[in-house]
Each structure stands twice: as structure tokens, then as C-alpha cells.
Coordinates of C-alpha atoms in Angstrom, one line a residue:
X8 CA -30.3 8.6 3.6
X9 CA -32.9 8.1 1.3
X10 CA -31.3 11.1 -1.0
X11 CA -28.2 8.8 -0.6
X12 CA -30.0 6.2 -2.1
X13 CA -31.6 8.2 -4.9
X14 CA -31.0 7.0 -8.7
X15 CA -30.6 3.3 -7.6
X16 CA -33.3 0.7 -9.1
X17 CA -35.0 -1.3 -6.3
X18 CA -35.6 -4.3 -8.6
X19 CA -33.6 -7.0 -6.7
X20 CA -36.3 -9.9 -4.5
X21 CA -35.3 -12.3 -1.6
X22 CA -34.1 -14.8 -4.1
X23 CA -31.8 -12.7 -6.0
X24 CA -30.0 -11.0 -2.9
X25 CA -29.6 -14.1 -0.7
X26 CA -27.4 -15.4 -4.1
X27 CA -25.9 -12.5 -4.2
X28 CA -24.6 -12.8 -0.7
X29 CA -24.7 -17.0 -1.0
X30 CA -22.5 -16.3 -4.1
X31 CA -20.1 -13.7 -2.7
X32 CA -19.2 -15.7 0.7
X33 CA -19.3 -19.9 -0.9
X34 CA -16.0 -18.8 -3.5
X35 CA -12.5 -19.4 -2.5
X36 CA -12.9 -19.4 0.9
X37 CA -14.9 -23.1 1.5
X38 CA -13.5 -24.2 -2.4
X39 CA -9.8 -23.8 -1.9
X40 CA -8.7 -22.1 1.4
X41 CA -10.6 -24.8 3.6
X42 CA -7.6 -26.8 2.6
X43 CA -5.2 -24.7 5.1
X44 CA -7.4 -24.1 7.7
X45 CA -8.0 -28.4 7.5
X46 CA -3.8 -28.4 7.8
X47 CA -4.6 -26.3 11.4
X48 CA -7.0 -27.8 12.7
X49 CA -7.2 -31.4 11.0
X50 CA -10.5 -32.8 11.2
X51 CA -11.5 -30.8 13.8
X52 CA -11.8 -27.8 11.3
X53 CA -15.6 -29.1 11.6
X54 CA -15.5 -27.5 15.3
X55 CA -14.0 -24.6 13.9
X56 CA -16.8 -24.1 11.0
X57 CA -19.7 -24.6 13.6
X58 CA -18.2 -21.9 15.3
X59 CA -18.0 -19.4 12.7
X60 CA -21.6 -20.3 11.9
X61 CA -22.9 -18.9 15.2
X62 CA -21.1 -15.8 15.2
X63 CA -21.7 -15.1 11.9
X64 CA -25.0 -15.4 12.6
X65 CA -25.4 -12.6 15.2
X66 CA -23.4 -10.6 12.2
X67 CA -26.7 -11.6 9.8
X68 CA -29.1 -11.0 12.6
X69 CA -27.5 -7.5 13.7
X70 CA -27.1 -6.6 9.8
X71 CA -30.8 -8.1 9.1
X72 CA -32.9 -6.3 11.4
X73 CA -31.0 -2.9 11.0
X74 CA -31.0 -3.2 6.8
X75 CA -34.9 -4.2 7.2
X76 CA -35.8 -0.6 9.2
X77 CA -33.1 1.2 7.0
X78 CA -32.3 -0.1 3.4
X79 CA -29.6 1.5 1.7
X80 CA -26.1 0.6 -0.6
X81 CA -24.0 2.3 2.1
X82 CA -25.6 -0.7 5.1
X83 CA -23.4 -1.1 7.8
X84 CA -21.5 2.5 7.2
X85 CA -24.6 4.3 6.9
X86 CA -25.8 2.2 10.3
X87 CA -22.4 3.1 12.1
X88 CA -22.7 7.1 11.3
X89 CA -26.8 6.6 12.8
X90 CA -25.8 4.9 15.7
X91 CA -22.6 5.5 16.5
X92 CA -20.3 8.5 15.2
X93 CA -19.2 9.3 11.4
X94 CA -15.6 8.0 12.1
X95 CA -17.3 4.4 12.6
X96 CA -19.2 4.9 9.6
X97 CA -16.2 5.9 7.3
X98 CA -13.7 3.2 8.9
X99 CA -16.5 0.5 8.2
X100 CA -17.1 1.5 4.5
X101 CA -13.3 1.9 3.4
X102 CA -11.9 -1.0 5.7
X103 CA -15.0 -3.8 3.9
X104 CA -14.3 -1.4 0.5
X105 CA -10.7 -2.4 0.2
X106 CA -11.4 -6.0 2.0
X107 CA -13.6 -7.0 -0.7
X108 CA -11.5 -5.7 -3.3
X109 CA -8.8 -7.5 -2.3
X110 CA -11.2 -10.4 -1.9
X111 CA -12.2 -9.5 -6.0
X112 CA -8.0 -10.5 -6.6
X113 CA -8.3 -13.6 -4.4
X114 CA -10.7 -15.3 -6.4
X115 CA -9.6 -14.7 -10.2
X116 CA -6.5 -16.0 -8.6
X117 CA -8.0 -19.1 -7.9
X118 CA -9.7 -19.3 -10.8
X119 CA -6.6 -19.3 -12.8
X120 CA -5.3 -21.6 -10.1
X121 CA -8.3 -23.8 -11.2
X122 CA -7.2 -23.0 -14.9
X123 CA -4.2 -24.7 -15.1
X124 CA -5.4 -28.5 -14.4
X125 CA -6.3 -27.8 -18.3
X126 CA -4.2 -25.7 -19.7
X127 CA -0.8 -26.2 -17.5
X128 CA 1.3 -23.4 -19.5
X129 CA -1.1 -20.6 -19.5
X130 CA 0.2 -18.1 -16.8
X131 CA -2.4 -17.6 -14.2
X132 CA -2.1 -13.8 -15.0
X133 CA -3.5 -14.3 -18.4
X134 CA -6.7 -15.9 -16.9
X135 CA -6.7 -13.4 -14.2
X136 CA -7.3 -10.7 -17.3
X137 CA -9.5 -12.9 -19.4
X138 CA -11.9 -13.3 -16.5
X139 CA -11.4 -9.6 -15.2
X140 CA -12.9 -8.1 -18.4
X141 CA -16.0 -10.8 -18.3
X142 CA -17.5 -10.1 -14.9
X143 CA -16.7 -6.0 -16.0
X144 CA -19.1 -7.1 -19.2
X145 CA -22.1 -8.5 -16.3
X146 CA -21.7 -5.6 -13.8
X147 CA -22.8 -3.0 -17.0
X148 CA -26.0 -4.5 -16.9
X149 CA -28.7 -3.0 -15.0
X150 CA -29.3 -4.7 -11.3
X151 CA -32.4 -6.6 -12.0
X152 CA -30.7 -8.4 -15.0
X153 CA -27.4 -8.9 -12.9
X154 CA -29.4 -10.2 -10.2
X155 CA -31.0 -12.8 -12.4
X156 CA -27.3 -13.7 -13.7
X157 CA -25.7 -13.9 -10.6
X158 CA -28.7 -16.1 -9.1
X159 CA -28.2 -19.1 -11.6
X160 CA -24.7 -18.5 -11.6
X161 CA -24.0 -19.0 -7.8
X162 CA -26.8 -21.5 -7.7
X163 CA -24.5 -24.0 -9.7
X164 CA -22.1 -24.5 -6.9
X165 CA -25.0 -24.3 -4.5
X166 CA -26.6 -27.3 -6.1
X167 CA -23.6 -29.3 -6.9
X168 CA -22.1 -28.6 -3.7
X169 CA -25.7 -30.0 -2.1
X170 CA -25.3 -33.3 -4.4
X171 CA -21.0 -33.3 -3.3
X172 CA -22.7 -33.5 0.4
X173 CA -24.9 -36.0 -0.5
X174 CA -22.5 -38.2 -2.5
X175 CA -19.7 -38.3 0.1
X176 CA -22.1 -39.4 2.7
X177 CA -22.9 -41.9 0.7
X178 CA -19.3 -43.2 -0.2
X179 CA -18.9 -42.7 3.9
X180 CA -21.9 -45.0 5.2
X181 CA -21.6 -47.3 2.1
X182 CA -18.2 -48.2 2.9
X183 CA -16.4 -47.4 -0.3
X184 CA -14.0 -45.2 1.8
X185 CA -12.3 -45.8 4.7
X186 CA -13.6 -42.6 7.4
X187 CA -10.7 -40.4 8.1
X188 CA -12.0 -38.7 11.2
X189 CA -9.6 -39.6 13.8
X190 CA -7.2 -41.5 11.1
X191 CA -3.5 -39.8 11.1
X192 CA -3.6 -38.3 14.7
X193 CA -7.2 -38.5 16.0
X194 CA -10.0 -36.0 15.5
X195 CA -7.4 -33.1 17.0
X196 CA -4.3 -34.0 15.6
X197 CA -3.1 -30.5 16.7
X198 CA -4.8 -30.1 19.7
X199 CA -8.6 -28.9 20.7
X200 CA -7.4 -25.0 20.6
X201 CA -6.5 -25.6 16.8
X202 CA -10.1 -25.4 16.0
X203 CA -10.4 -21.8 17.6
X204 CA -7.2 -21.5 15.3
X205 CA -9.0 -21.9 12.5
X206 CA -12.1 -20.0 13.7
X207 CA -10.8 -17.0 11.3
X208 CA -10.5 -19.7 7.9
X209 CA -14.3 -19.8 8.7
X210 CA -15.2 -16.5 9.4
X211 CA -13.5 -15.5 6.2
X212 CA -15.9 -18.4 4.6
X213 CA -18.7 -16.8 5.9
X214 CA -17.7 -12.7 4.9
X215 CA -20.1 -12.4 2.6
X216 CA -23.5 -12.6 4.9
X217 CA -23.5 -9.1 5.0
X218 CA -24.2 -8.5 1.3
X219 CA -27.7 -8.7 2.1
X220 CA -27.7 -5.7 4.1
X221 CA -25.7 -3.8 0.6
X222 CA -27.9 -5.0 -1.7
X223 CA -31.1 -3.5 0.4
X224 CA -30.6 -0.3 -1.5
X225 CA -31.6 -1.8 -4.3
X226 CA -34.4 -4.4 -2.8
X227 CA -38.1 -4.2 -3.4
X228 CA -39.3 -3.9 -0.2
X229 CA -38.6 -4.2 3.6
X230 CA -40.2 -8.0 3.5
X231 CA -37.7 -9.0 0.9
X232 CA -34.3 -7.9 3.0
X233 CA -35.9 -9.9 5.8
X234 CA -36.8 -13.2 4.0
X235 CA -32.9 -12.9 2.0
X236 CA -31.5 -12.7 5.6
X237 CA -32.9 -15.7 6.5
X238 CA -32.3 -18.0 3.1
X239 CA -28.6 -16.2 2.4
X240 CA -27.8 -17.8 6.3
X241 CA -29.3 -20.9 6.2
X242 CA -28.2 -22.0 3.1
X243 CA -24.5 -20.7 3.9
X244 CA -24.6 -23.0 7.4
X245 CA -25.7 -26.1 5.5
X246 CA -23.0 -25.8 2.9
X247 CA -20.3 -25.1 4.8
X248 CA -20.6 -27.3 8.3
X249 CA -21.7 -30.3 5.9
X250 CA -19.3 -29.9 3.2
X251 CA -16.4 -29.7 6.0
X252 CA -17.9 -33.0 7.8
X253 CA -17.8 -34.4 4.0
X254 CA -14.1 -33.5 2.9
X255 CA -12.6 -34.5 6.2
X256 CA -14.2 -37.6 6.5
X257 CA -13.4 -38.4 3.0
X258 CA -10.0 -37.2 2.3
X259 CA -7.3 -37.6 4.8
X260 CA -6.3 -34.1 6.4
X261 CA -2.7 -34.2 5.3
X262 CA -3.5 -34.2 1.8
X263 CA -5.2 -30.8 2.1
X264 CA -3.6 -27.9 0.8
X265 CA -4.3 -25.0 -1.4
X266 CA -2.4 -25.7 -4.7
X267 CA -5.4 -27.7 -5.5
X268 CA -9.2 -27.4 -4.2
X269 CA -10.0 -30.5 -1.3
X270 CA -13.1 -31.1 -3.4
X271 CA -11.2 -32.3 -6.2
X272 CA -8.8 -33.9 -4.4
X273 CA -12.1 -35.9 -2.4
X274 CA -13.1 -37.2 -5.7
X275 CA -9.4 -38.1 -6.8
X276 CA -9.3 -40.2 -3.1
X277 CA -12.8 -41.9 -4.2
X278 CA -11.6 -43.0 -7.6
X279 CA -13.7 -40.6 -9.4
X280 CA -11.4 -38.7 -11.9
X281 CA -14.2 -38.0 -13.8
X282 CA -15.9 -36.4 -11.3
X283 CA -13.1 -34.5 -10.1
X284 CA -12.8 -33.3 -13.9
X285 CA -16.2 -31.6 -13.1
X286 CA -16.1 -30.5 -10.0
X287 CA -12.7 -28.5 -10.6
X288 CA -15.0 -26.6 -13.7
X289 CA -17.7 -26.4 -10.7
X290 CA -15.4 -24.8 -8.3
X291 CA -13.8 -22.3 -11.1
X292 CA -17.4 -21.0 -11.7
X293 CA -17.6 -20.9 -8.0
X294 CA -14.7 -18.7 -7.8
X295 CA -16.2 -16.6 -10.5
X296 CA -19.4 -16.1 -9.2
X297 CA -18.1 -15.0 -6.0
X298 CA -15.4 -12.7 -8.1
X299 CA -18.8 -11.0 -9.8
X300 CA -20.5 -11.1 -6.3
X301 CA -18.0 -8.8 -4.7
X302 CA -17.2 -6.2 -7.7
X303 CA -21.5 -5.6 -7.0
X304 CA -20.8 -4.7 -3.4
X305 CA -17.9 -2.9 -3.9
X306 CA -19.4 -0.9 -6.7
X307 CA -22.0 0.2 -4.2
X308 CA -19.8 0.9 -1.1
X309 CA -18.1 3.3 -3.3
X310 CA -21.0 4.6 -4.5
X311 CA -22.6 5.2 -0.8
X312 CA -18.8 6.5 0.2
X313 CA -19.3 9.6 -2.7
X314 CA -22.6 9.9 -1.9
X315 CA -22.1 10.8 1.8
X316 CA -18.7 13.2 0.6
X317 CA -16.3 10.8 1.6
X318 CA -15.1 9.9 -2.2
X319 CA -14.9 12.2 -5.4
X320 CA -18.3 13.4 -6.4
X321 CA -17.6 10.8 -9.9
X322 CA -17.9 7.8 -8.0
X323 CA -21.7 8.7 -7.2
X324 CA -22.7 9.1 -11.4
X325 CA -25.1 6.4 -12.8
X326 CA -25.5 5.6 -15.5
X327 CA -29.1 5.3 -17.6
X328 CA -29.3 1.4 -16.0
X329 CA -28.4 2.9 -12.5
X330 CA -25.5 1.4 -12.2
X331 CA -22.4 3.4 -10.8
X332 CA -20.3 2.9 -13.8
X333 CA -17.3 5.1 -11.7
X334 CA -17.4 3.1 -8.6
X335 CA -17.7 -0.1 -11.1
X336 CA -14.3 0.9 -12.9
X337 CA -12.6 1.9 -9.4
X338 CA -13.1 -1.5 -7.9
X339 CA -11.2 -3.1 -10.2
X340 CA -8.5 -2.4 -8.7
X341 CA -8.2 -5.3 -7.1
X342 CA -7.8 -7.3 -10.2
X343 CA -4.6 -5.1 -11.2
X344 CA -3.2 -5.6 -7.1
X345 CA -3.7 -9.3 -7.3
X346 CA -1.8 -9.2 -10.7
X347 CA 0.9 -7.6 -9.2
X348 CA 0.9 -10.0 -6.1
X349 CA 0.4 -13.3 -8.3
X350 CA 3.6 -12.0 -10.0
X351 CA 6.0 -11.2 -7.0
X352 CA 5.0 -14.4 -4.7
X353 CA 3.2 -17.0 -7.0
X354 CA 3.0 -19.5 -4.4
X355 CA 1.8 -17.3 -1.0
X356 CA -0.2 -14.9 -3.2
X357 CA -3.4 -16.6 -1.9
X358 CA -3.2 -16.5 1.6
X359 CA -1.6 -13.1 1.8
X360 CA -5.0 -11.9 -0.2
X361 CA -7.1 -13.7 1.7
X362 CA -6.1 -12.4 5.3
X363 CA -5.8 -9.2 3.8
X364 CA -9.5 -9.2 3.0
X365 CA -10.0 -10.6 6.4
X366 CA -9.0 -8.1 8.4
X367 CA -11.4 -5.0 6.4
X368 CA -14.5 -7.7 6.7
X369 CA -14.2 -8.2 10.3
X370 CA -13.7 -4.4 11.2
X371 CA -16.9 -3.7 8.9
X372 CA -19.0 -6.8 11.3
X373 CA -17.4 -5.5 14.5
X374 CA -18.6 -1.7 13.3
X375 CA -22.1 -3.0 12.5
X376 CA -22.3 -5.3 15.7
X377 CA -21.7 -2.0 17.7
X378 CA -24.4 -0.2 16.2
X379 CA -26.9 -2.8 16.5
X380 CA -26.1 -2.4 20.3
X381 CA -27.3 1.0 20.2
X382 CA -30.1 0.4 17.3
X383 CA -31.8 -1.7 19.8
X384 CA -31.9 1.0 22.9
X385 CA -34.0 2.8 20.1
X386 CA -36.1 0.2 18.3
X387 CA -38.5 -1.9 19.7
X388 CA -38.9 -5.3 19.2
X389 CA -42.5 -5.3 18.4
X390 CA -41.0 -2.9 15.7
X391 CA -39.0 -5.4 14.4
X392 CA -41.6 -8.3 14.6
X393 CA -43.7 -6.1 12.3
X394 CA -41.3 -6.0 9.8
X395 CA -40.5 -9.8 9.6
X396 CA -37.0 -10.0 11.1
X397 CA -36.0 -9.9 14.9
X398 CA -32.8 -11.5 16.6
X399 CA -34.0 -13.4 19.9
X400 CA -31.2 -12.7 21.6
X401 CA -30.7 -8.9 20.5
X402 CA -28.3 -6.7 21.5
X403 CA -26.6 -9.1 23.8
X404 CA -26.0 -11.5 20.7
X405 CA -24.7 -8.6 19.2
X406 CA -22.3 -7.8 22.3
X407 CA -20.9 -11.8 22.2
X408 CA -20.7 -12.1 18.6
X409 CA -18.6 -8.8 18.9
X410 CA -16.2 -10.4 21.7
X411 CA -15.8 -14.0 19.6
X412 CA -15.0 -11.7 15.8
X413 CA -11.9 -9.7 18.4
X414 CA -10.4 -13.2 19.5
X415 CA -10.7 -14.8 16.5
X416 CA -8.7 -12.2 14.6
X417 CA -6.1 -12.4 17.7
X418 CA -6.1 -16.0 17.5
X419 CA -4.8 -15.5 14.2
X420 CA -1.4 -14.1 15.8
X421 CA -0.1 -17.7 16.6
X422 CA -1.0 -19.7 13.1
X423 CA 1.0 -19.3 10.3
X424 CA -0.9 -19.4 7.8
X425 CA -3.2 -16.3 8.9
X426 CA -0.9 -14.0 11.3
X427 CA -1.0 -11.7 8.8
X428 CA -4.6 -11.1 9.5
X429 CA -4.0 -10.2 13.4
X430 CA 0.0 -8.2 12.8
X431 CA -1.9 -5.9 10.1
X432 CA -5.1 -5.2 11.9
X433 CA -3.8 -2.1 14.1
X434 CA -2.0 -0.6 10.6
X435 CA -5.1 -1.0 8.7
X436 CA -7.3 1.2 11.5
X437 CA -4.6 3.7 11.7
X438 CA -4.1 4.5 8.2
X439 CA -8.2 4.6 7.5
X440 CA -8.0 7.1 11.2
X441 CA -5.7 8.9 9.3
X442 CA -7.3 9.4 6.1
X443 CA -10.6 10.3 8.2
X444 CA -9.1 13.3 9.6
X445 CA -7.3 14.3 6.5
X446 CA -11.1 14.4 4.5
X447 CA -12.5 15.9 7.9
X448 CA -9.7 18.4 7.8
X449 CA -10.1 18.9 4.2
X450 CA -13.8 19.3 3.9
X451 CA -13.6 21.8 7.0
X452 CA -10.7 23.9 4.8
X453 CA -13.3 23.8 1.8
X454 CA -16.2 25.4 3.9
X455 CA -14.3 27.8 5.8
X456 CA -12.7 29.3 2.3
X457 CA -16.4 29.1 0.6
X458 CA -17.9 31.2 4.0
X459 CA -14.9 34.1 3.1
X460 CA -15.6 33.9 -0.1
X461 CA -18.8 35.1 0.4
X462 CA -18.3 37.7 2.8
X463 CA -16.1 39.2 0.7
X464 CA -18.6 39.1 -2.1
X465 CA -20.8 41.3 0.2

């Protein structure tokens, strides 16, 4: 593994990671699509976010404790061929590989979404370009420098998402707006089993936890994975549960949508235009950040995937900053399918992106929550408290967190807005079966005509 790993530069700390993965999960997910998973579940959604929070924190504990004993780019796909068998390993690294790629396309579209309360007339597609080529023009520069970027860059909607909390608290208790909690139908307008509905808006909110465990192929040391875990979690818990509390006590639930971001539309509710005028520039560099987040990881999935002979040999070049300049290039691939989606169905290109993502994340969590299963028949925990990082409930966590991920993905059968999650998940682990073999078959084809070739050379 560690040959795997060979070329990368280990110059990323705790700080820098935990943005990364702060910055690839708070993006369009919490800034635009909490708006339809507030039309499932009304104000409830606040259930629904508390429970995505708990099983996305077996996901960091599982990911944590196994990136802290094994750092590497490949993380959960390397894990998955240690612990469990190399079909695990390459389903995990392709399904998150195209998830987050997708994922790359969801947020430049909203970010041109978030364009055009300026410039109305500018195609989103144009902006969808313009900002492509600017996170390429980050990702070029060696990891220590793009850690340092992405860090201030996420920690922008960090912070002003923190003073959004704080502000519509204080609009809340000081009376300037009405509370909208059970306004318009209660607290569960739709019913209490809407918030499990919704469970998968959050999860998709929270995909992003695991870039810790990516970017430990290119951290310091052991000490550093553990302490990112940690901050990368708690800071995603805060944001989210209390942002959600915020926007639906604020802004009554009917008025959510995802043609504009709820945070915006909070401020438009308090008589703040001003404010909303800034926070819509605060969520578009939200949207990039999380954009430049995810072409990171995927650049290093890809990179891992050629490096353990599951993609062409190019995708494992460096460059002299050790960046995978190959596996950079291929990941933008997302940015031409989200073009192309933005351009047949303008108004459902979103959610059809988002879901699509969905589905790749959670197989990649459900992968690693199975090895961590068998990672801790092997490890110790003493082990583990030696290196800084240990889940108190273990592999059992491990074993619930993987039960809750498999019913919120079915759950998504019965809600419109995200059945394309649960109808595509049985495609999208037949055609990555599929393309296993077909390597497998391949490789096998290669090595068996090499081992005649040589006999006959003797």
C-alpha cells in the first residue's frame, strides 16, 4: 500500500483536511437542496438532520480509525480489498469515483443557479465553464498550497454560516419573526415517517466526512488523520442540525424550494435584502468550494484506482508538485455531464445530480462500514487508543450505521424528489460488477499471453 502511495506529498495537517472534507460535504447539499428535503418533511427535516448526523458519524468513526492505522489516497477501497475481497474494493472506489464526479456537476450548477440573481441572462452553462476552468487553475497547485486555499476558502461559509445561526436565533427569541415550527400544518405537516423520508437529503449533506480518510495519503502523520476526524464531524453536526433549526423556524416551509437557496430566502422573510445580497455571494463560494473539494478527491480515487491496475497506467503520473495531473483532467468529466444535463432538463437537473451522487456515496460508506466490521476482529482497541482515535461503540456501530445507510436509500423509493436514488441503486452495482469481471478477465488474458510468450522465448 505504501508503494501505492509513493510520489504523493504528505504536507496536508488536521486543519487543512478537516476543511477539505468540511468544504466538500457543507456545498449544495445544506445551501440549496435542504430546500426539498424541507418540502418532505416540513419542519421536521430537523428530525431528519439529527438522524443523518448519527449515522454519519459511525461512517467518520469506521473511516477514522481505519485511515489512522492505514493512510492512503485509495481509503475506503484500499480498506475494502484488506478486509474484505478486491470486488468490494473496486465497487467502493468507482461507485464514490463517479458519485463525486457527478457531485463536481451539481455544484457549478448551483453556482450558476446562484449566478443569475445578478446577471439574469447569462445561461447557467456559461458560468458552469467560467468556474470549471478556475477550480482546474487551484487543483495544479501542489497539495500543501491547495490545502491552504481550500482552508480559507471553505472556512467562509463555515464562519458566516456560524454568524447565520446566531443571527436567526436572535430574530427568533427577539421576536422580530413570528416562529414557524408548527405554523402551516404543525411540526409534521406530512407525517412523523416524512422525516426518515428525508433521512437521504441529510445523508447526502453529510457525503463528504469521508474525505478525511482520502486525504490521509497525503497527511503528516497518523495524529493528524485522527484529530481532522474529529474537527471535520463536529463542525459538520453543528452546521447542519442548527442551520436546519434556524431556516425552519425562520422561514415558513412552503416557501422552500430549490430555484433559490432557503438561506437567502430566510433573510428575504426577515427584511434583510441586504443581507440576502450577501449571503447568496456566501453560498455561491460555498458551492465553489465544495466543487474544488470534490475534483481533490476524485483526483486521488483515480489516482489510487491506476495505482492498484484498475485504471490506465496514465492516471497514476504526477507531476513535479505530486499532483496526478491525469486523474485531475479525467475528473472533469463531471463538469461536461452536468453541461449536458443543465441543457436537456434545466429545471430537474439538480436533483437528478444530486441522487445520482447519492447512490455511489452510500455504496462507498456501506463498503467501508463492512470492513471496519472485520478491521476490528483484527485490531485492538488499545491499538487504536494509542493512535488517538477509537469508536466506543466499534464494530457494532459499524453494523447499525450499515443497517440505517440500506433503509435510508430504500426510503427514498416512496419520495419524489429522491426515488431516483433507490430505482438506480441495483443498476449502478451491476454495471460496476460487470466492469470488475471484464478488468479481472482482462488482466488474467494479459498474464496468461505474457506466460506463452515466454515459454516460447525459451
Amino acid at each position: 500500500m505504501t508503494d501505492q502511495e509513493q510520489g504523493l506529498k504528505r504536507e496536508l495537517n488536521a486543519r487543512q483536511m478537516a476543511m477539505v472534507a468540511v468544504g466538500g460535504s457543507i456545498g449544495t447539499g445544506l445551501l440549496l437542496g435542504s430546500g426539498a428535503a424541507i418540502q418532505v418533511a416540513g419542519p421536521a427535516v430537523v428530525i431528519s438532520f439529527l438522524l443523518s448526523a448519527l449515522i454519519a458519524w459511525t461512517v467518520a468513526m469506521a473511516m477514522g480509525e481505519m485511515s489512522v492505522m492505514h493512510p492512503a489516497a485509495g481509503s475506503f477501497g484500499v480498506y475494502a480489498e484488506l478486509y474484505l475481497n478486491p470486488w468490494a474494493g473496486f465497487v467502493a472506489r468507482y461507485g464514490y469515483w463517479f458519485s463525486v464526479v457527478i457531485a463536481i456537476g451539481s455544484e457549478l450548477v448551483a453556482a450558476g443557479t446562484y449566478m443569475r440573481s445578478w446577471f439574469p441572462h447569462v445561461p447557467v452553462v456559461l458560468w458552469m465553464i467560467v468556474f470549471g476552468i478556475f477550480l482546474l487553475a487551484i487543483n495544479l497547485f501542489s497539495v500543501g498550497h491547495y490545502g491552504t486555499f481550500e482552508y480559507w476558502f471553505a472556512l467562509i461559509k463555515v464562519v458566516t454560516i456560524f454568524v447565520f445561526i446566531l443571527a436567526g436565533a436572535a430574530l427568533l427569541g427577539g421576536g422580530r419573526v413570528h416562529a414557524q415550527y408548527v405554523a402551516n400544518g404543525g411540526f409534521a405537516p406530512h407525517g412523523w415517517t416524512a422525516s426518515l423520508k428525508a433521512v437521504s437529503f441529510g445523508l447526502y449533506s453529510f457525503l463528504g466526512i469521508e474525505m478525511v480518510a482520502i486525504s490521509s495519503g497525503e497527511a503528516r502523520s497518523g495524529a493528524e488523520v485522527a484529530r481532522a476526524t474529529r474537527l471535520a464531524f463536529t463542525t459538520l453536526m453543528f452546521v447542519y442540525v442548527g442551520a436546519m433549526a434556524v431556516l425552519v423556524g425562520v422561514m415558513p416551509w412552503k416557501n422552500a424550494g430549490v430555484t433559490e437557496s432557503p438561506f437567502v430566502t430566510v433573510f428575504k422573510v426577515a427584511g434583510i435584502p441586504a443581507a440576502g445580497f450577501i449571503m447568496n455571494f456566501v453560498v455561491l463560494t460555498a458551492a465553489l468550494s465544495g466543487a474544488n473539494a470534490t475534483l481533490y478527491v476524485t483526483s486521488r480515487m483515480l489516482f489510487s484506482l491506476a495505482r492498484s491496475g484498475y485504471a490506465p497506467r496514465r492516471m497514476a503520473e504526477l507531476n513535479r508538485h505530486g499532483v496526478p495531473m491525469p486523474a485531475l483532467l479525467a475528473s472533469m468529466l463531471g463538469i461536461v455531464l452536468a453541461i449536458v444535463v443543465q441543457l436537456s432538463a434545466p429545471k430537474s437537473a439538480y436533483l437528478y445530480m444530486i441522487n445520482t451522487a447519492l447512490v455511489g456515496g452510500m455504496i462507498a460508506w456501506l463498503v467501508s462500514l463492512l470492513a471496519h466490521v472485520r478491521f476490528r476482529r483484527t485490531i485492538s482497541s488499545q491499538e487504536l487508543a494509542q493512535r488517538g482515535l477509537r469508536s466506543p461503540l466499534g464494530g457494532f456501530g459499524s453494523m447499525l450505521g450499515f443497517a440505517a445507510v440500506l433503509a435510508a436509500i430504500a426510503g427514498t423509493w416512496w419520495v419524489s424528489q429522491s426515488s431516483v436514488a433507490a430505482k438506480s441503486a441495483v443498476f449502478y452495482l451491476l454495471v460496476l460488477t460487470v466492469a470488475y469481471w471484464a478488468l479481472r478477465r482482462k488482466g488474467r488474458a494479459l498474464t496468461t499471453g505474457r506466460t506463452k510468450g515466454h515459454a516460447a522465448d525459451h
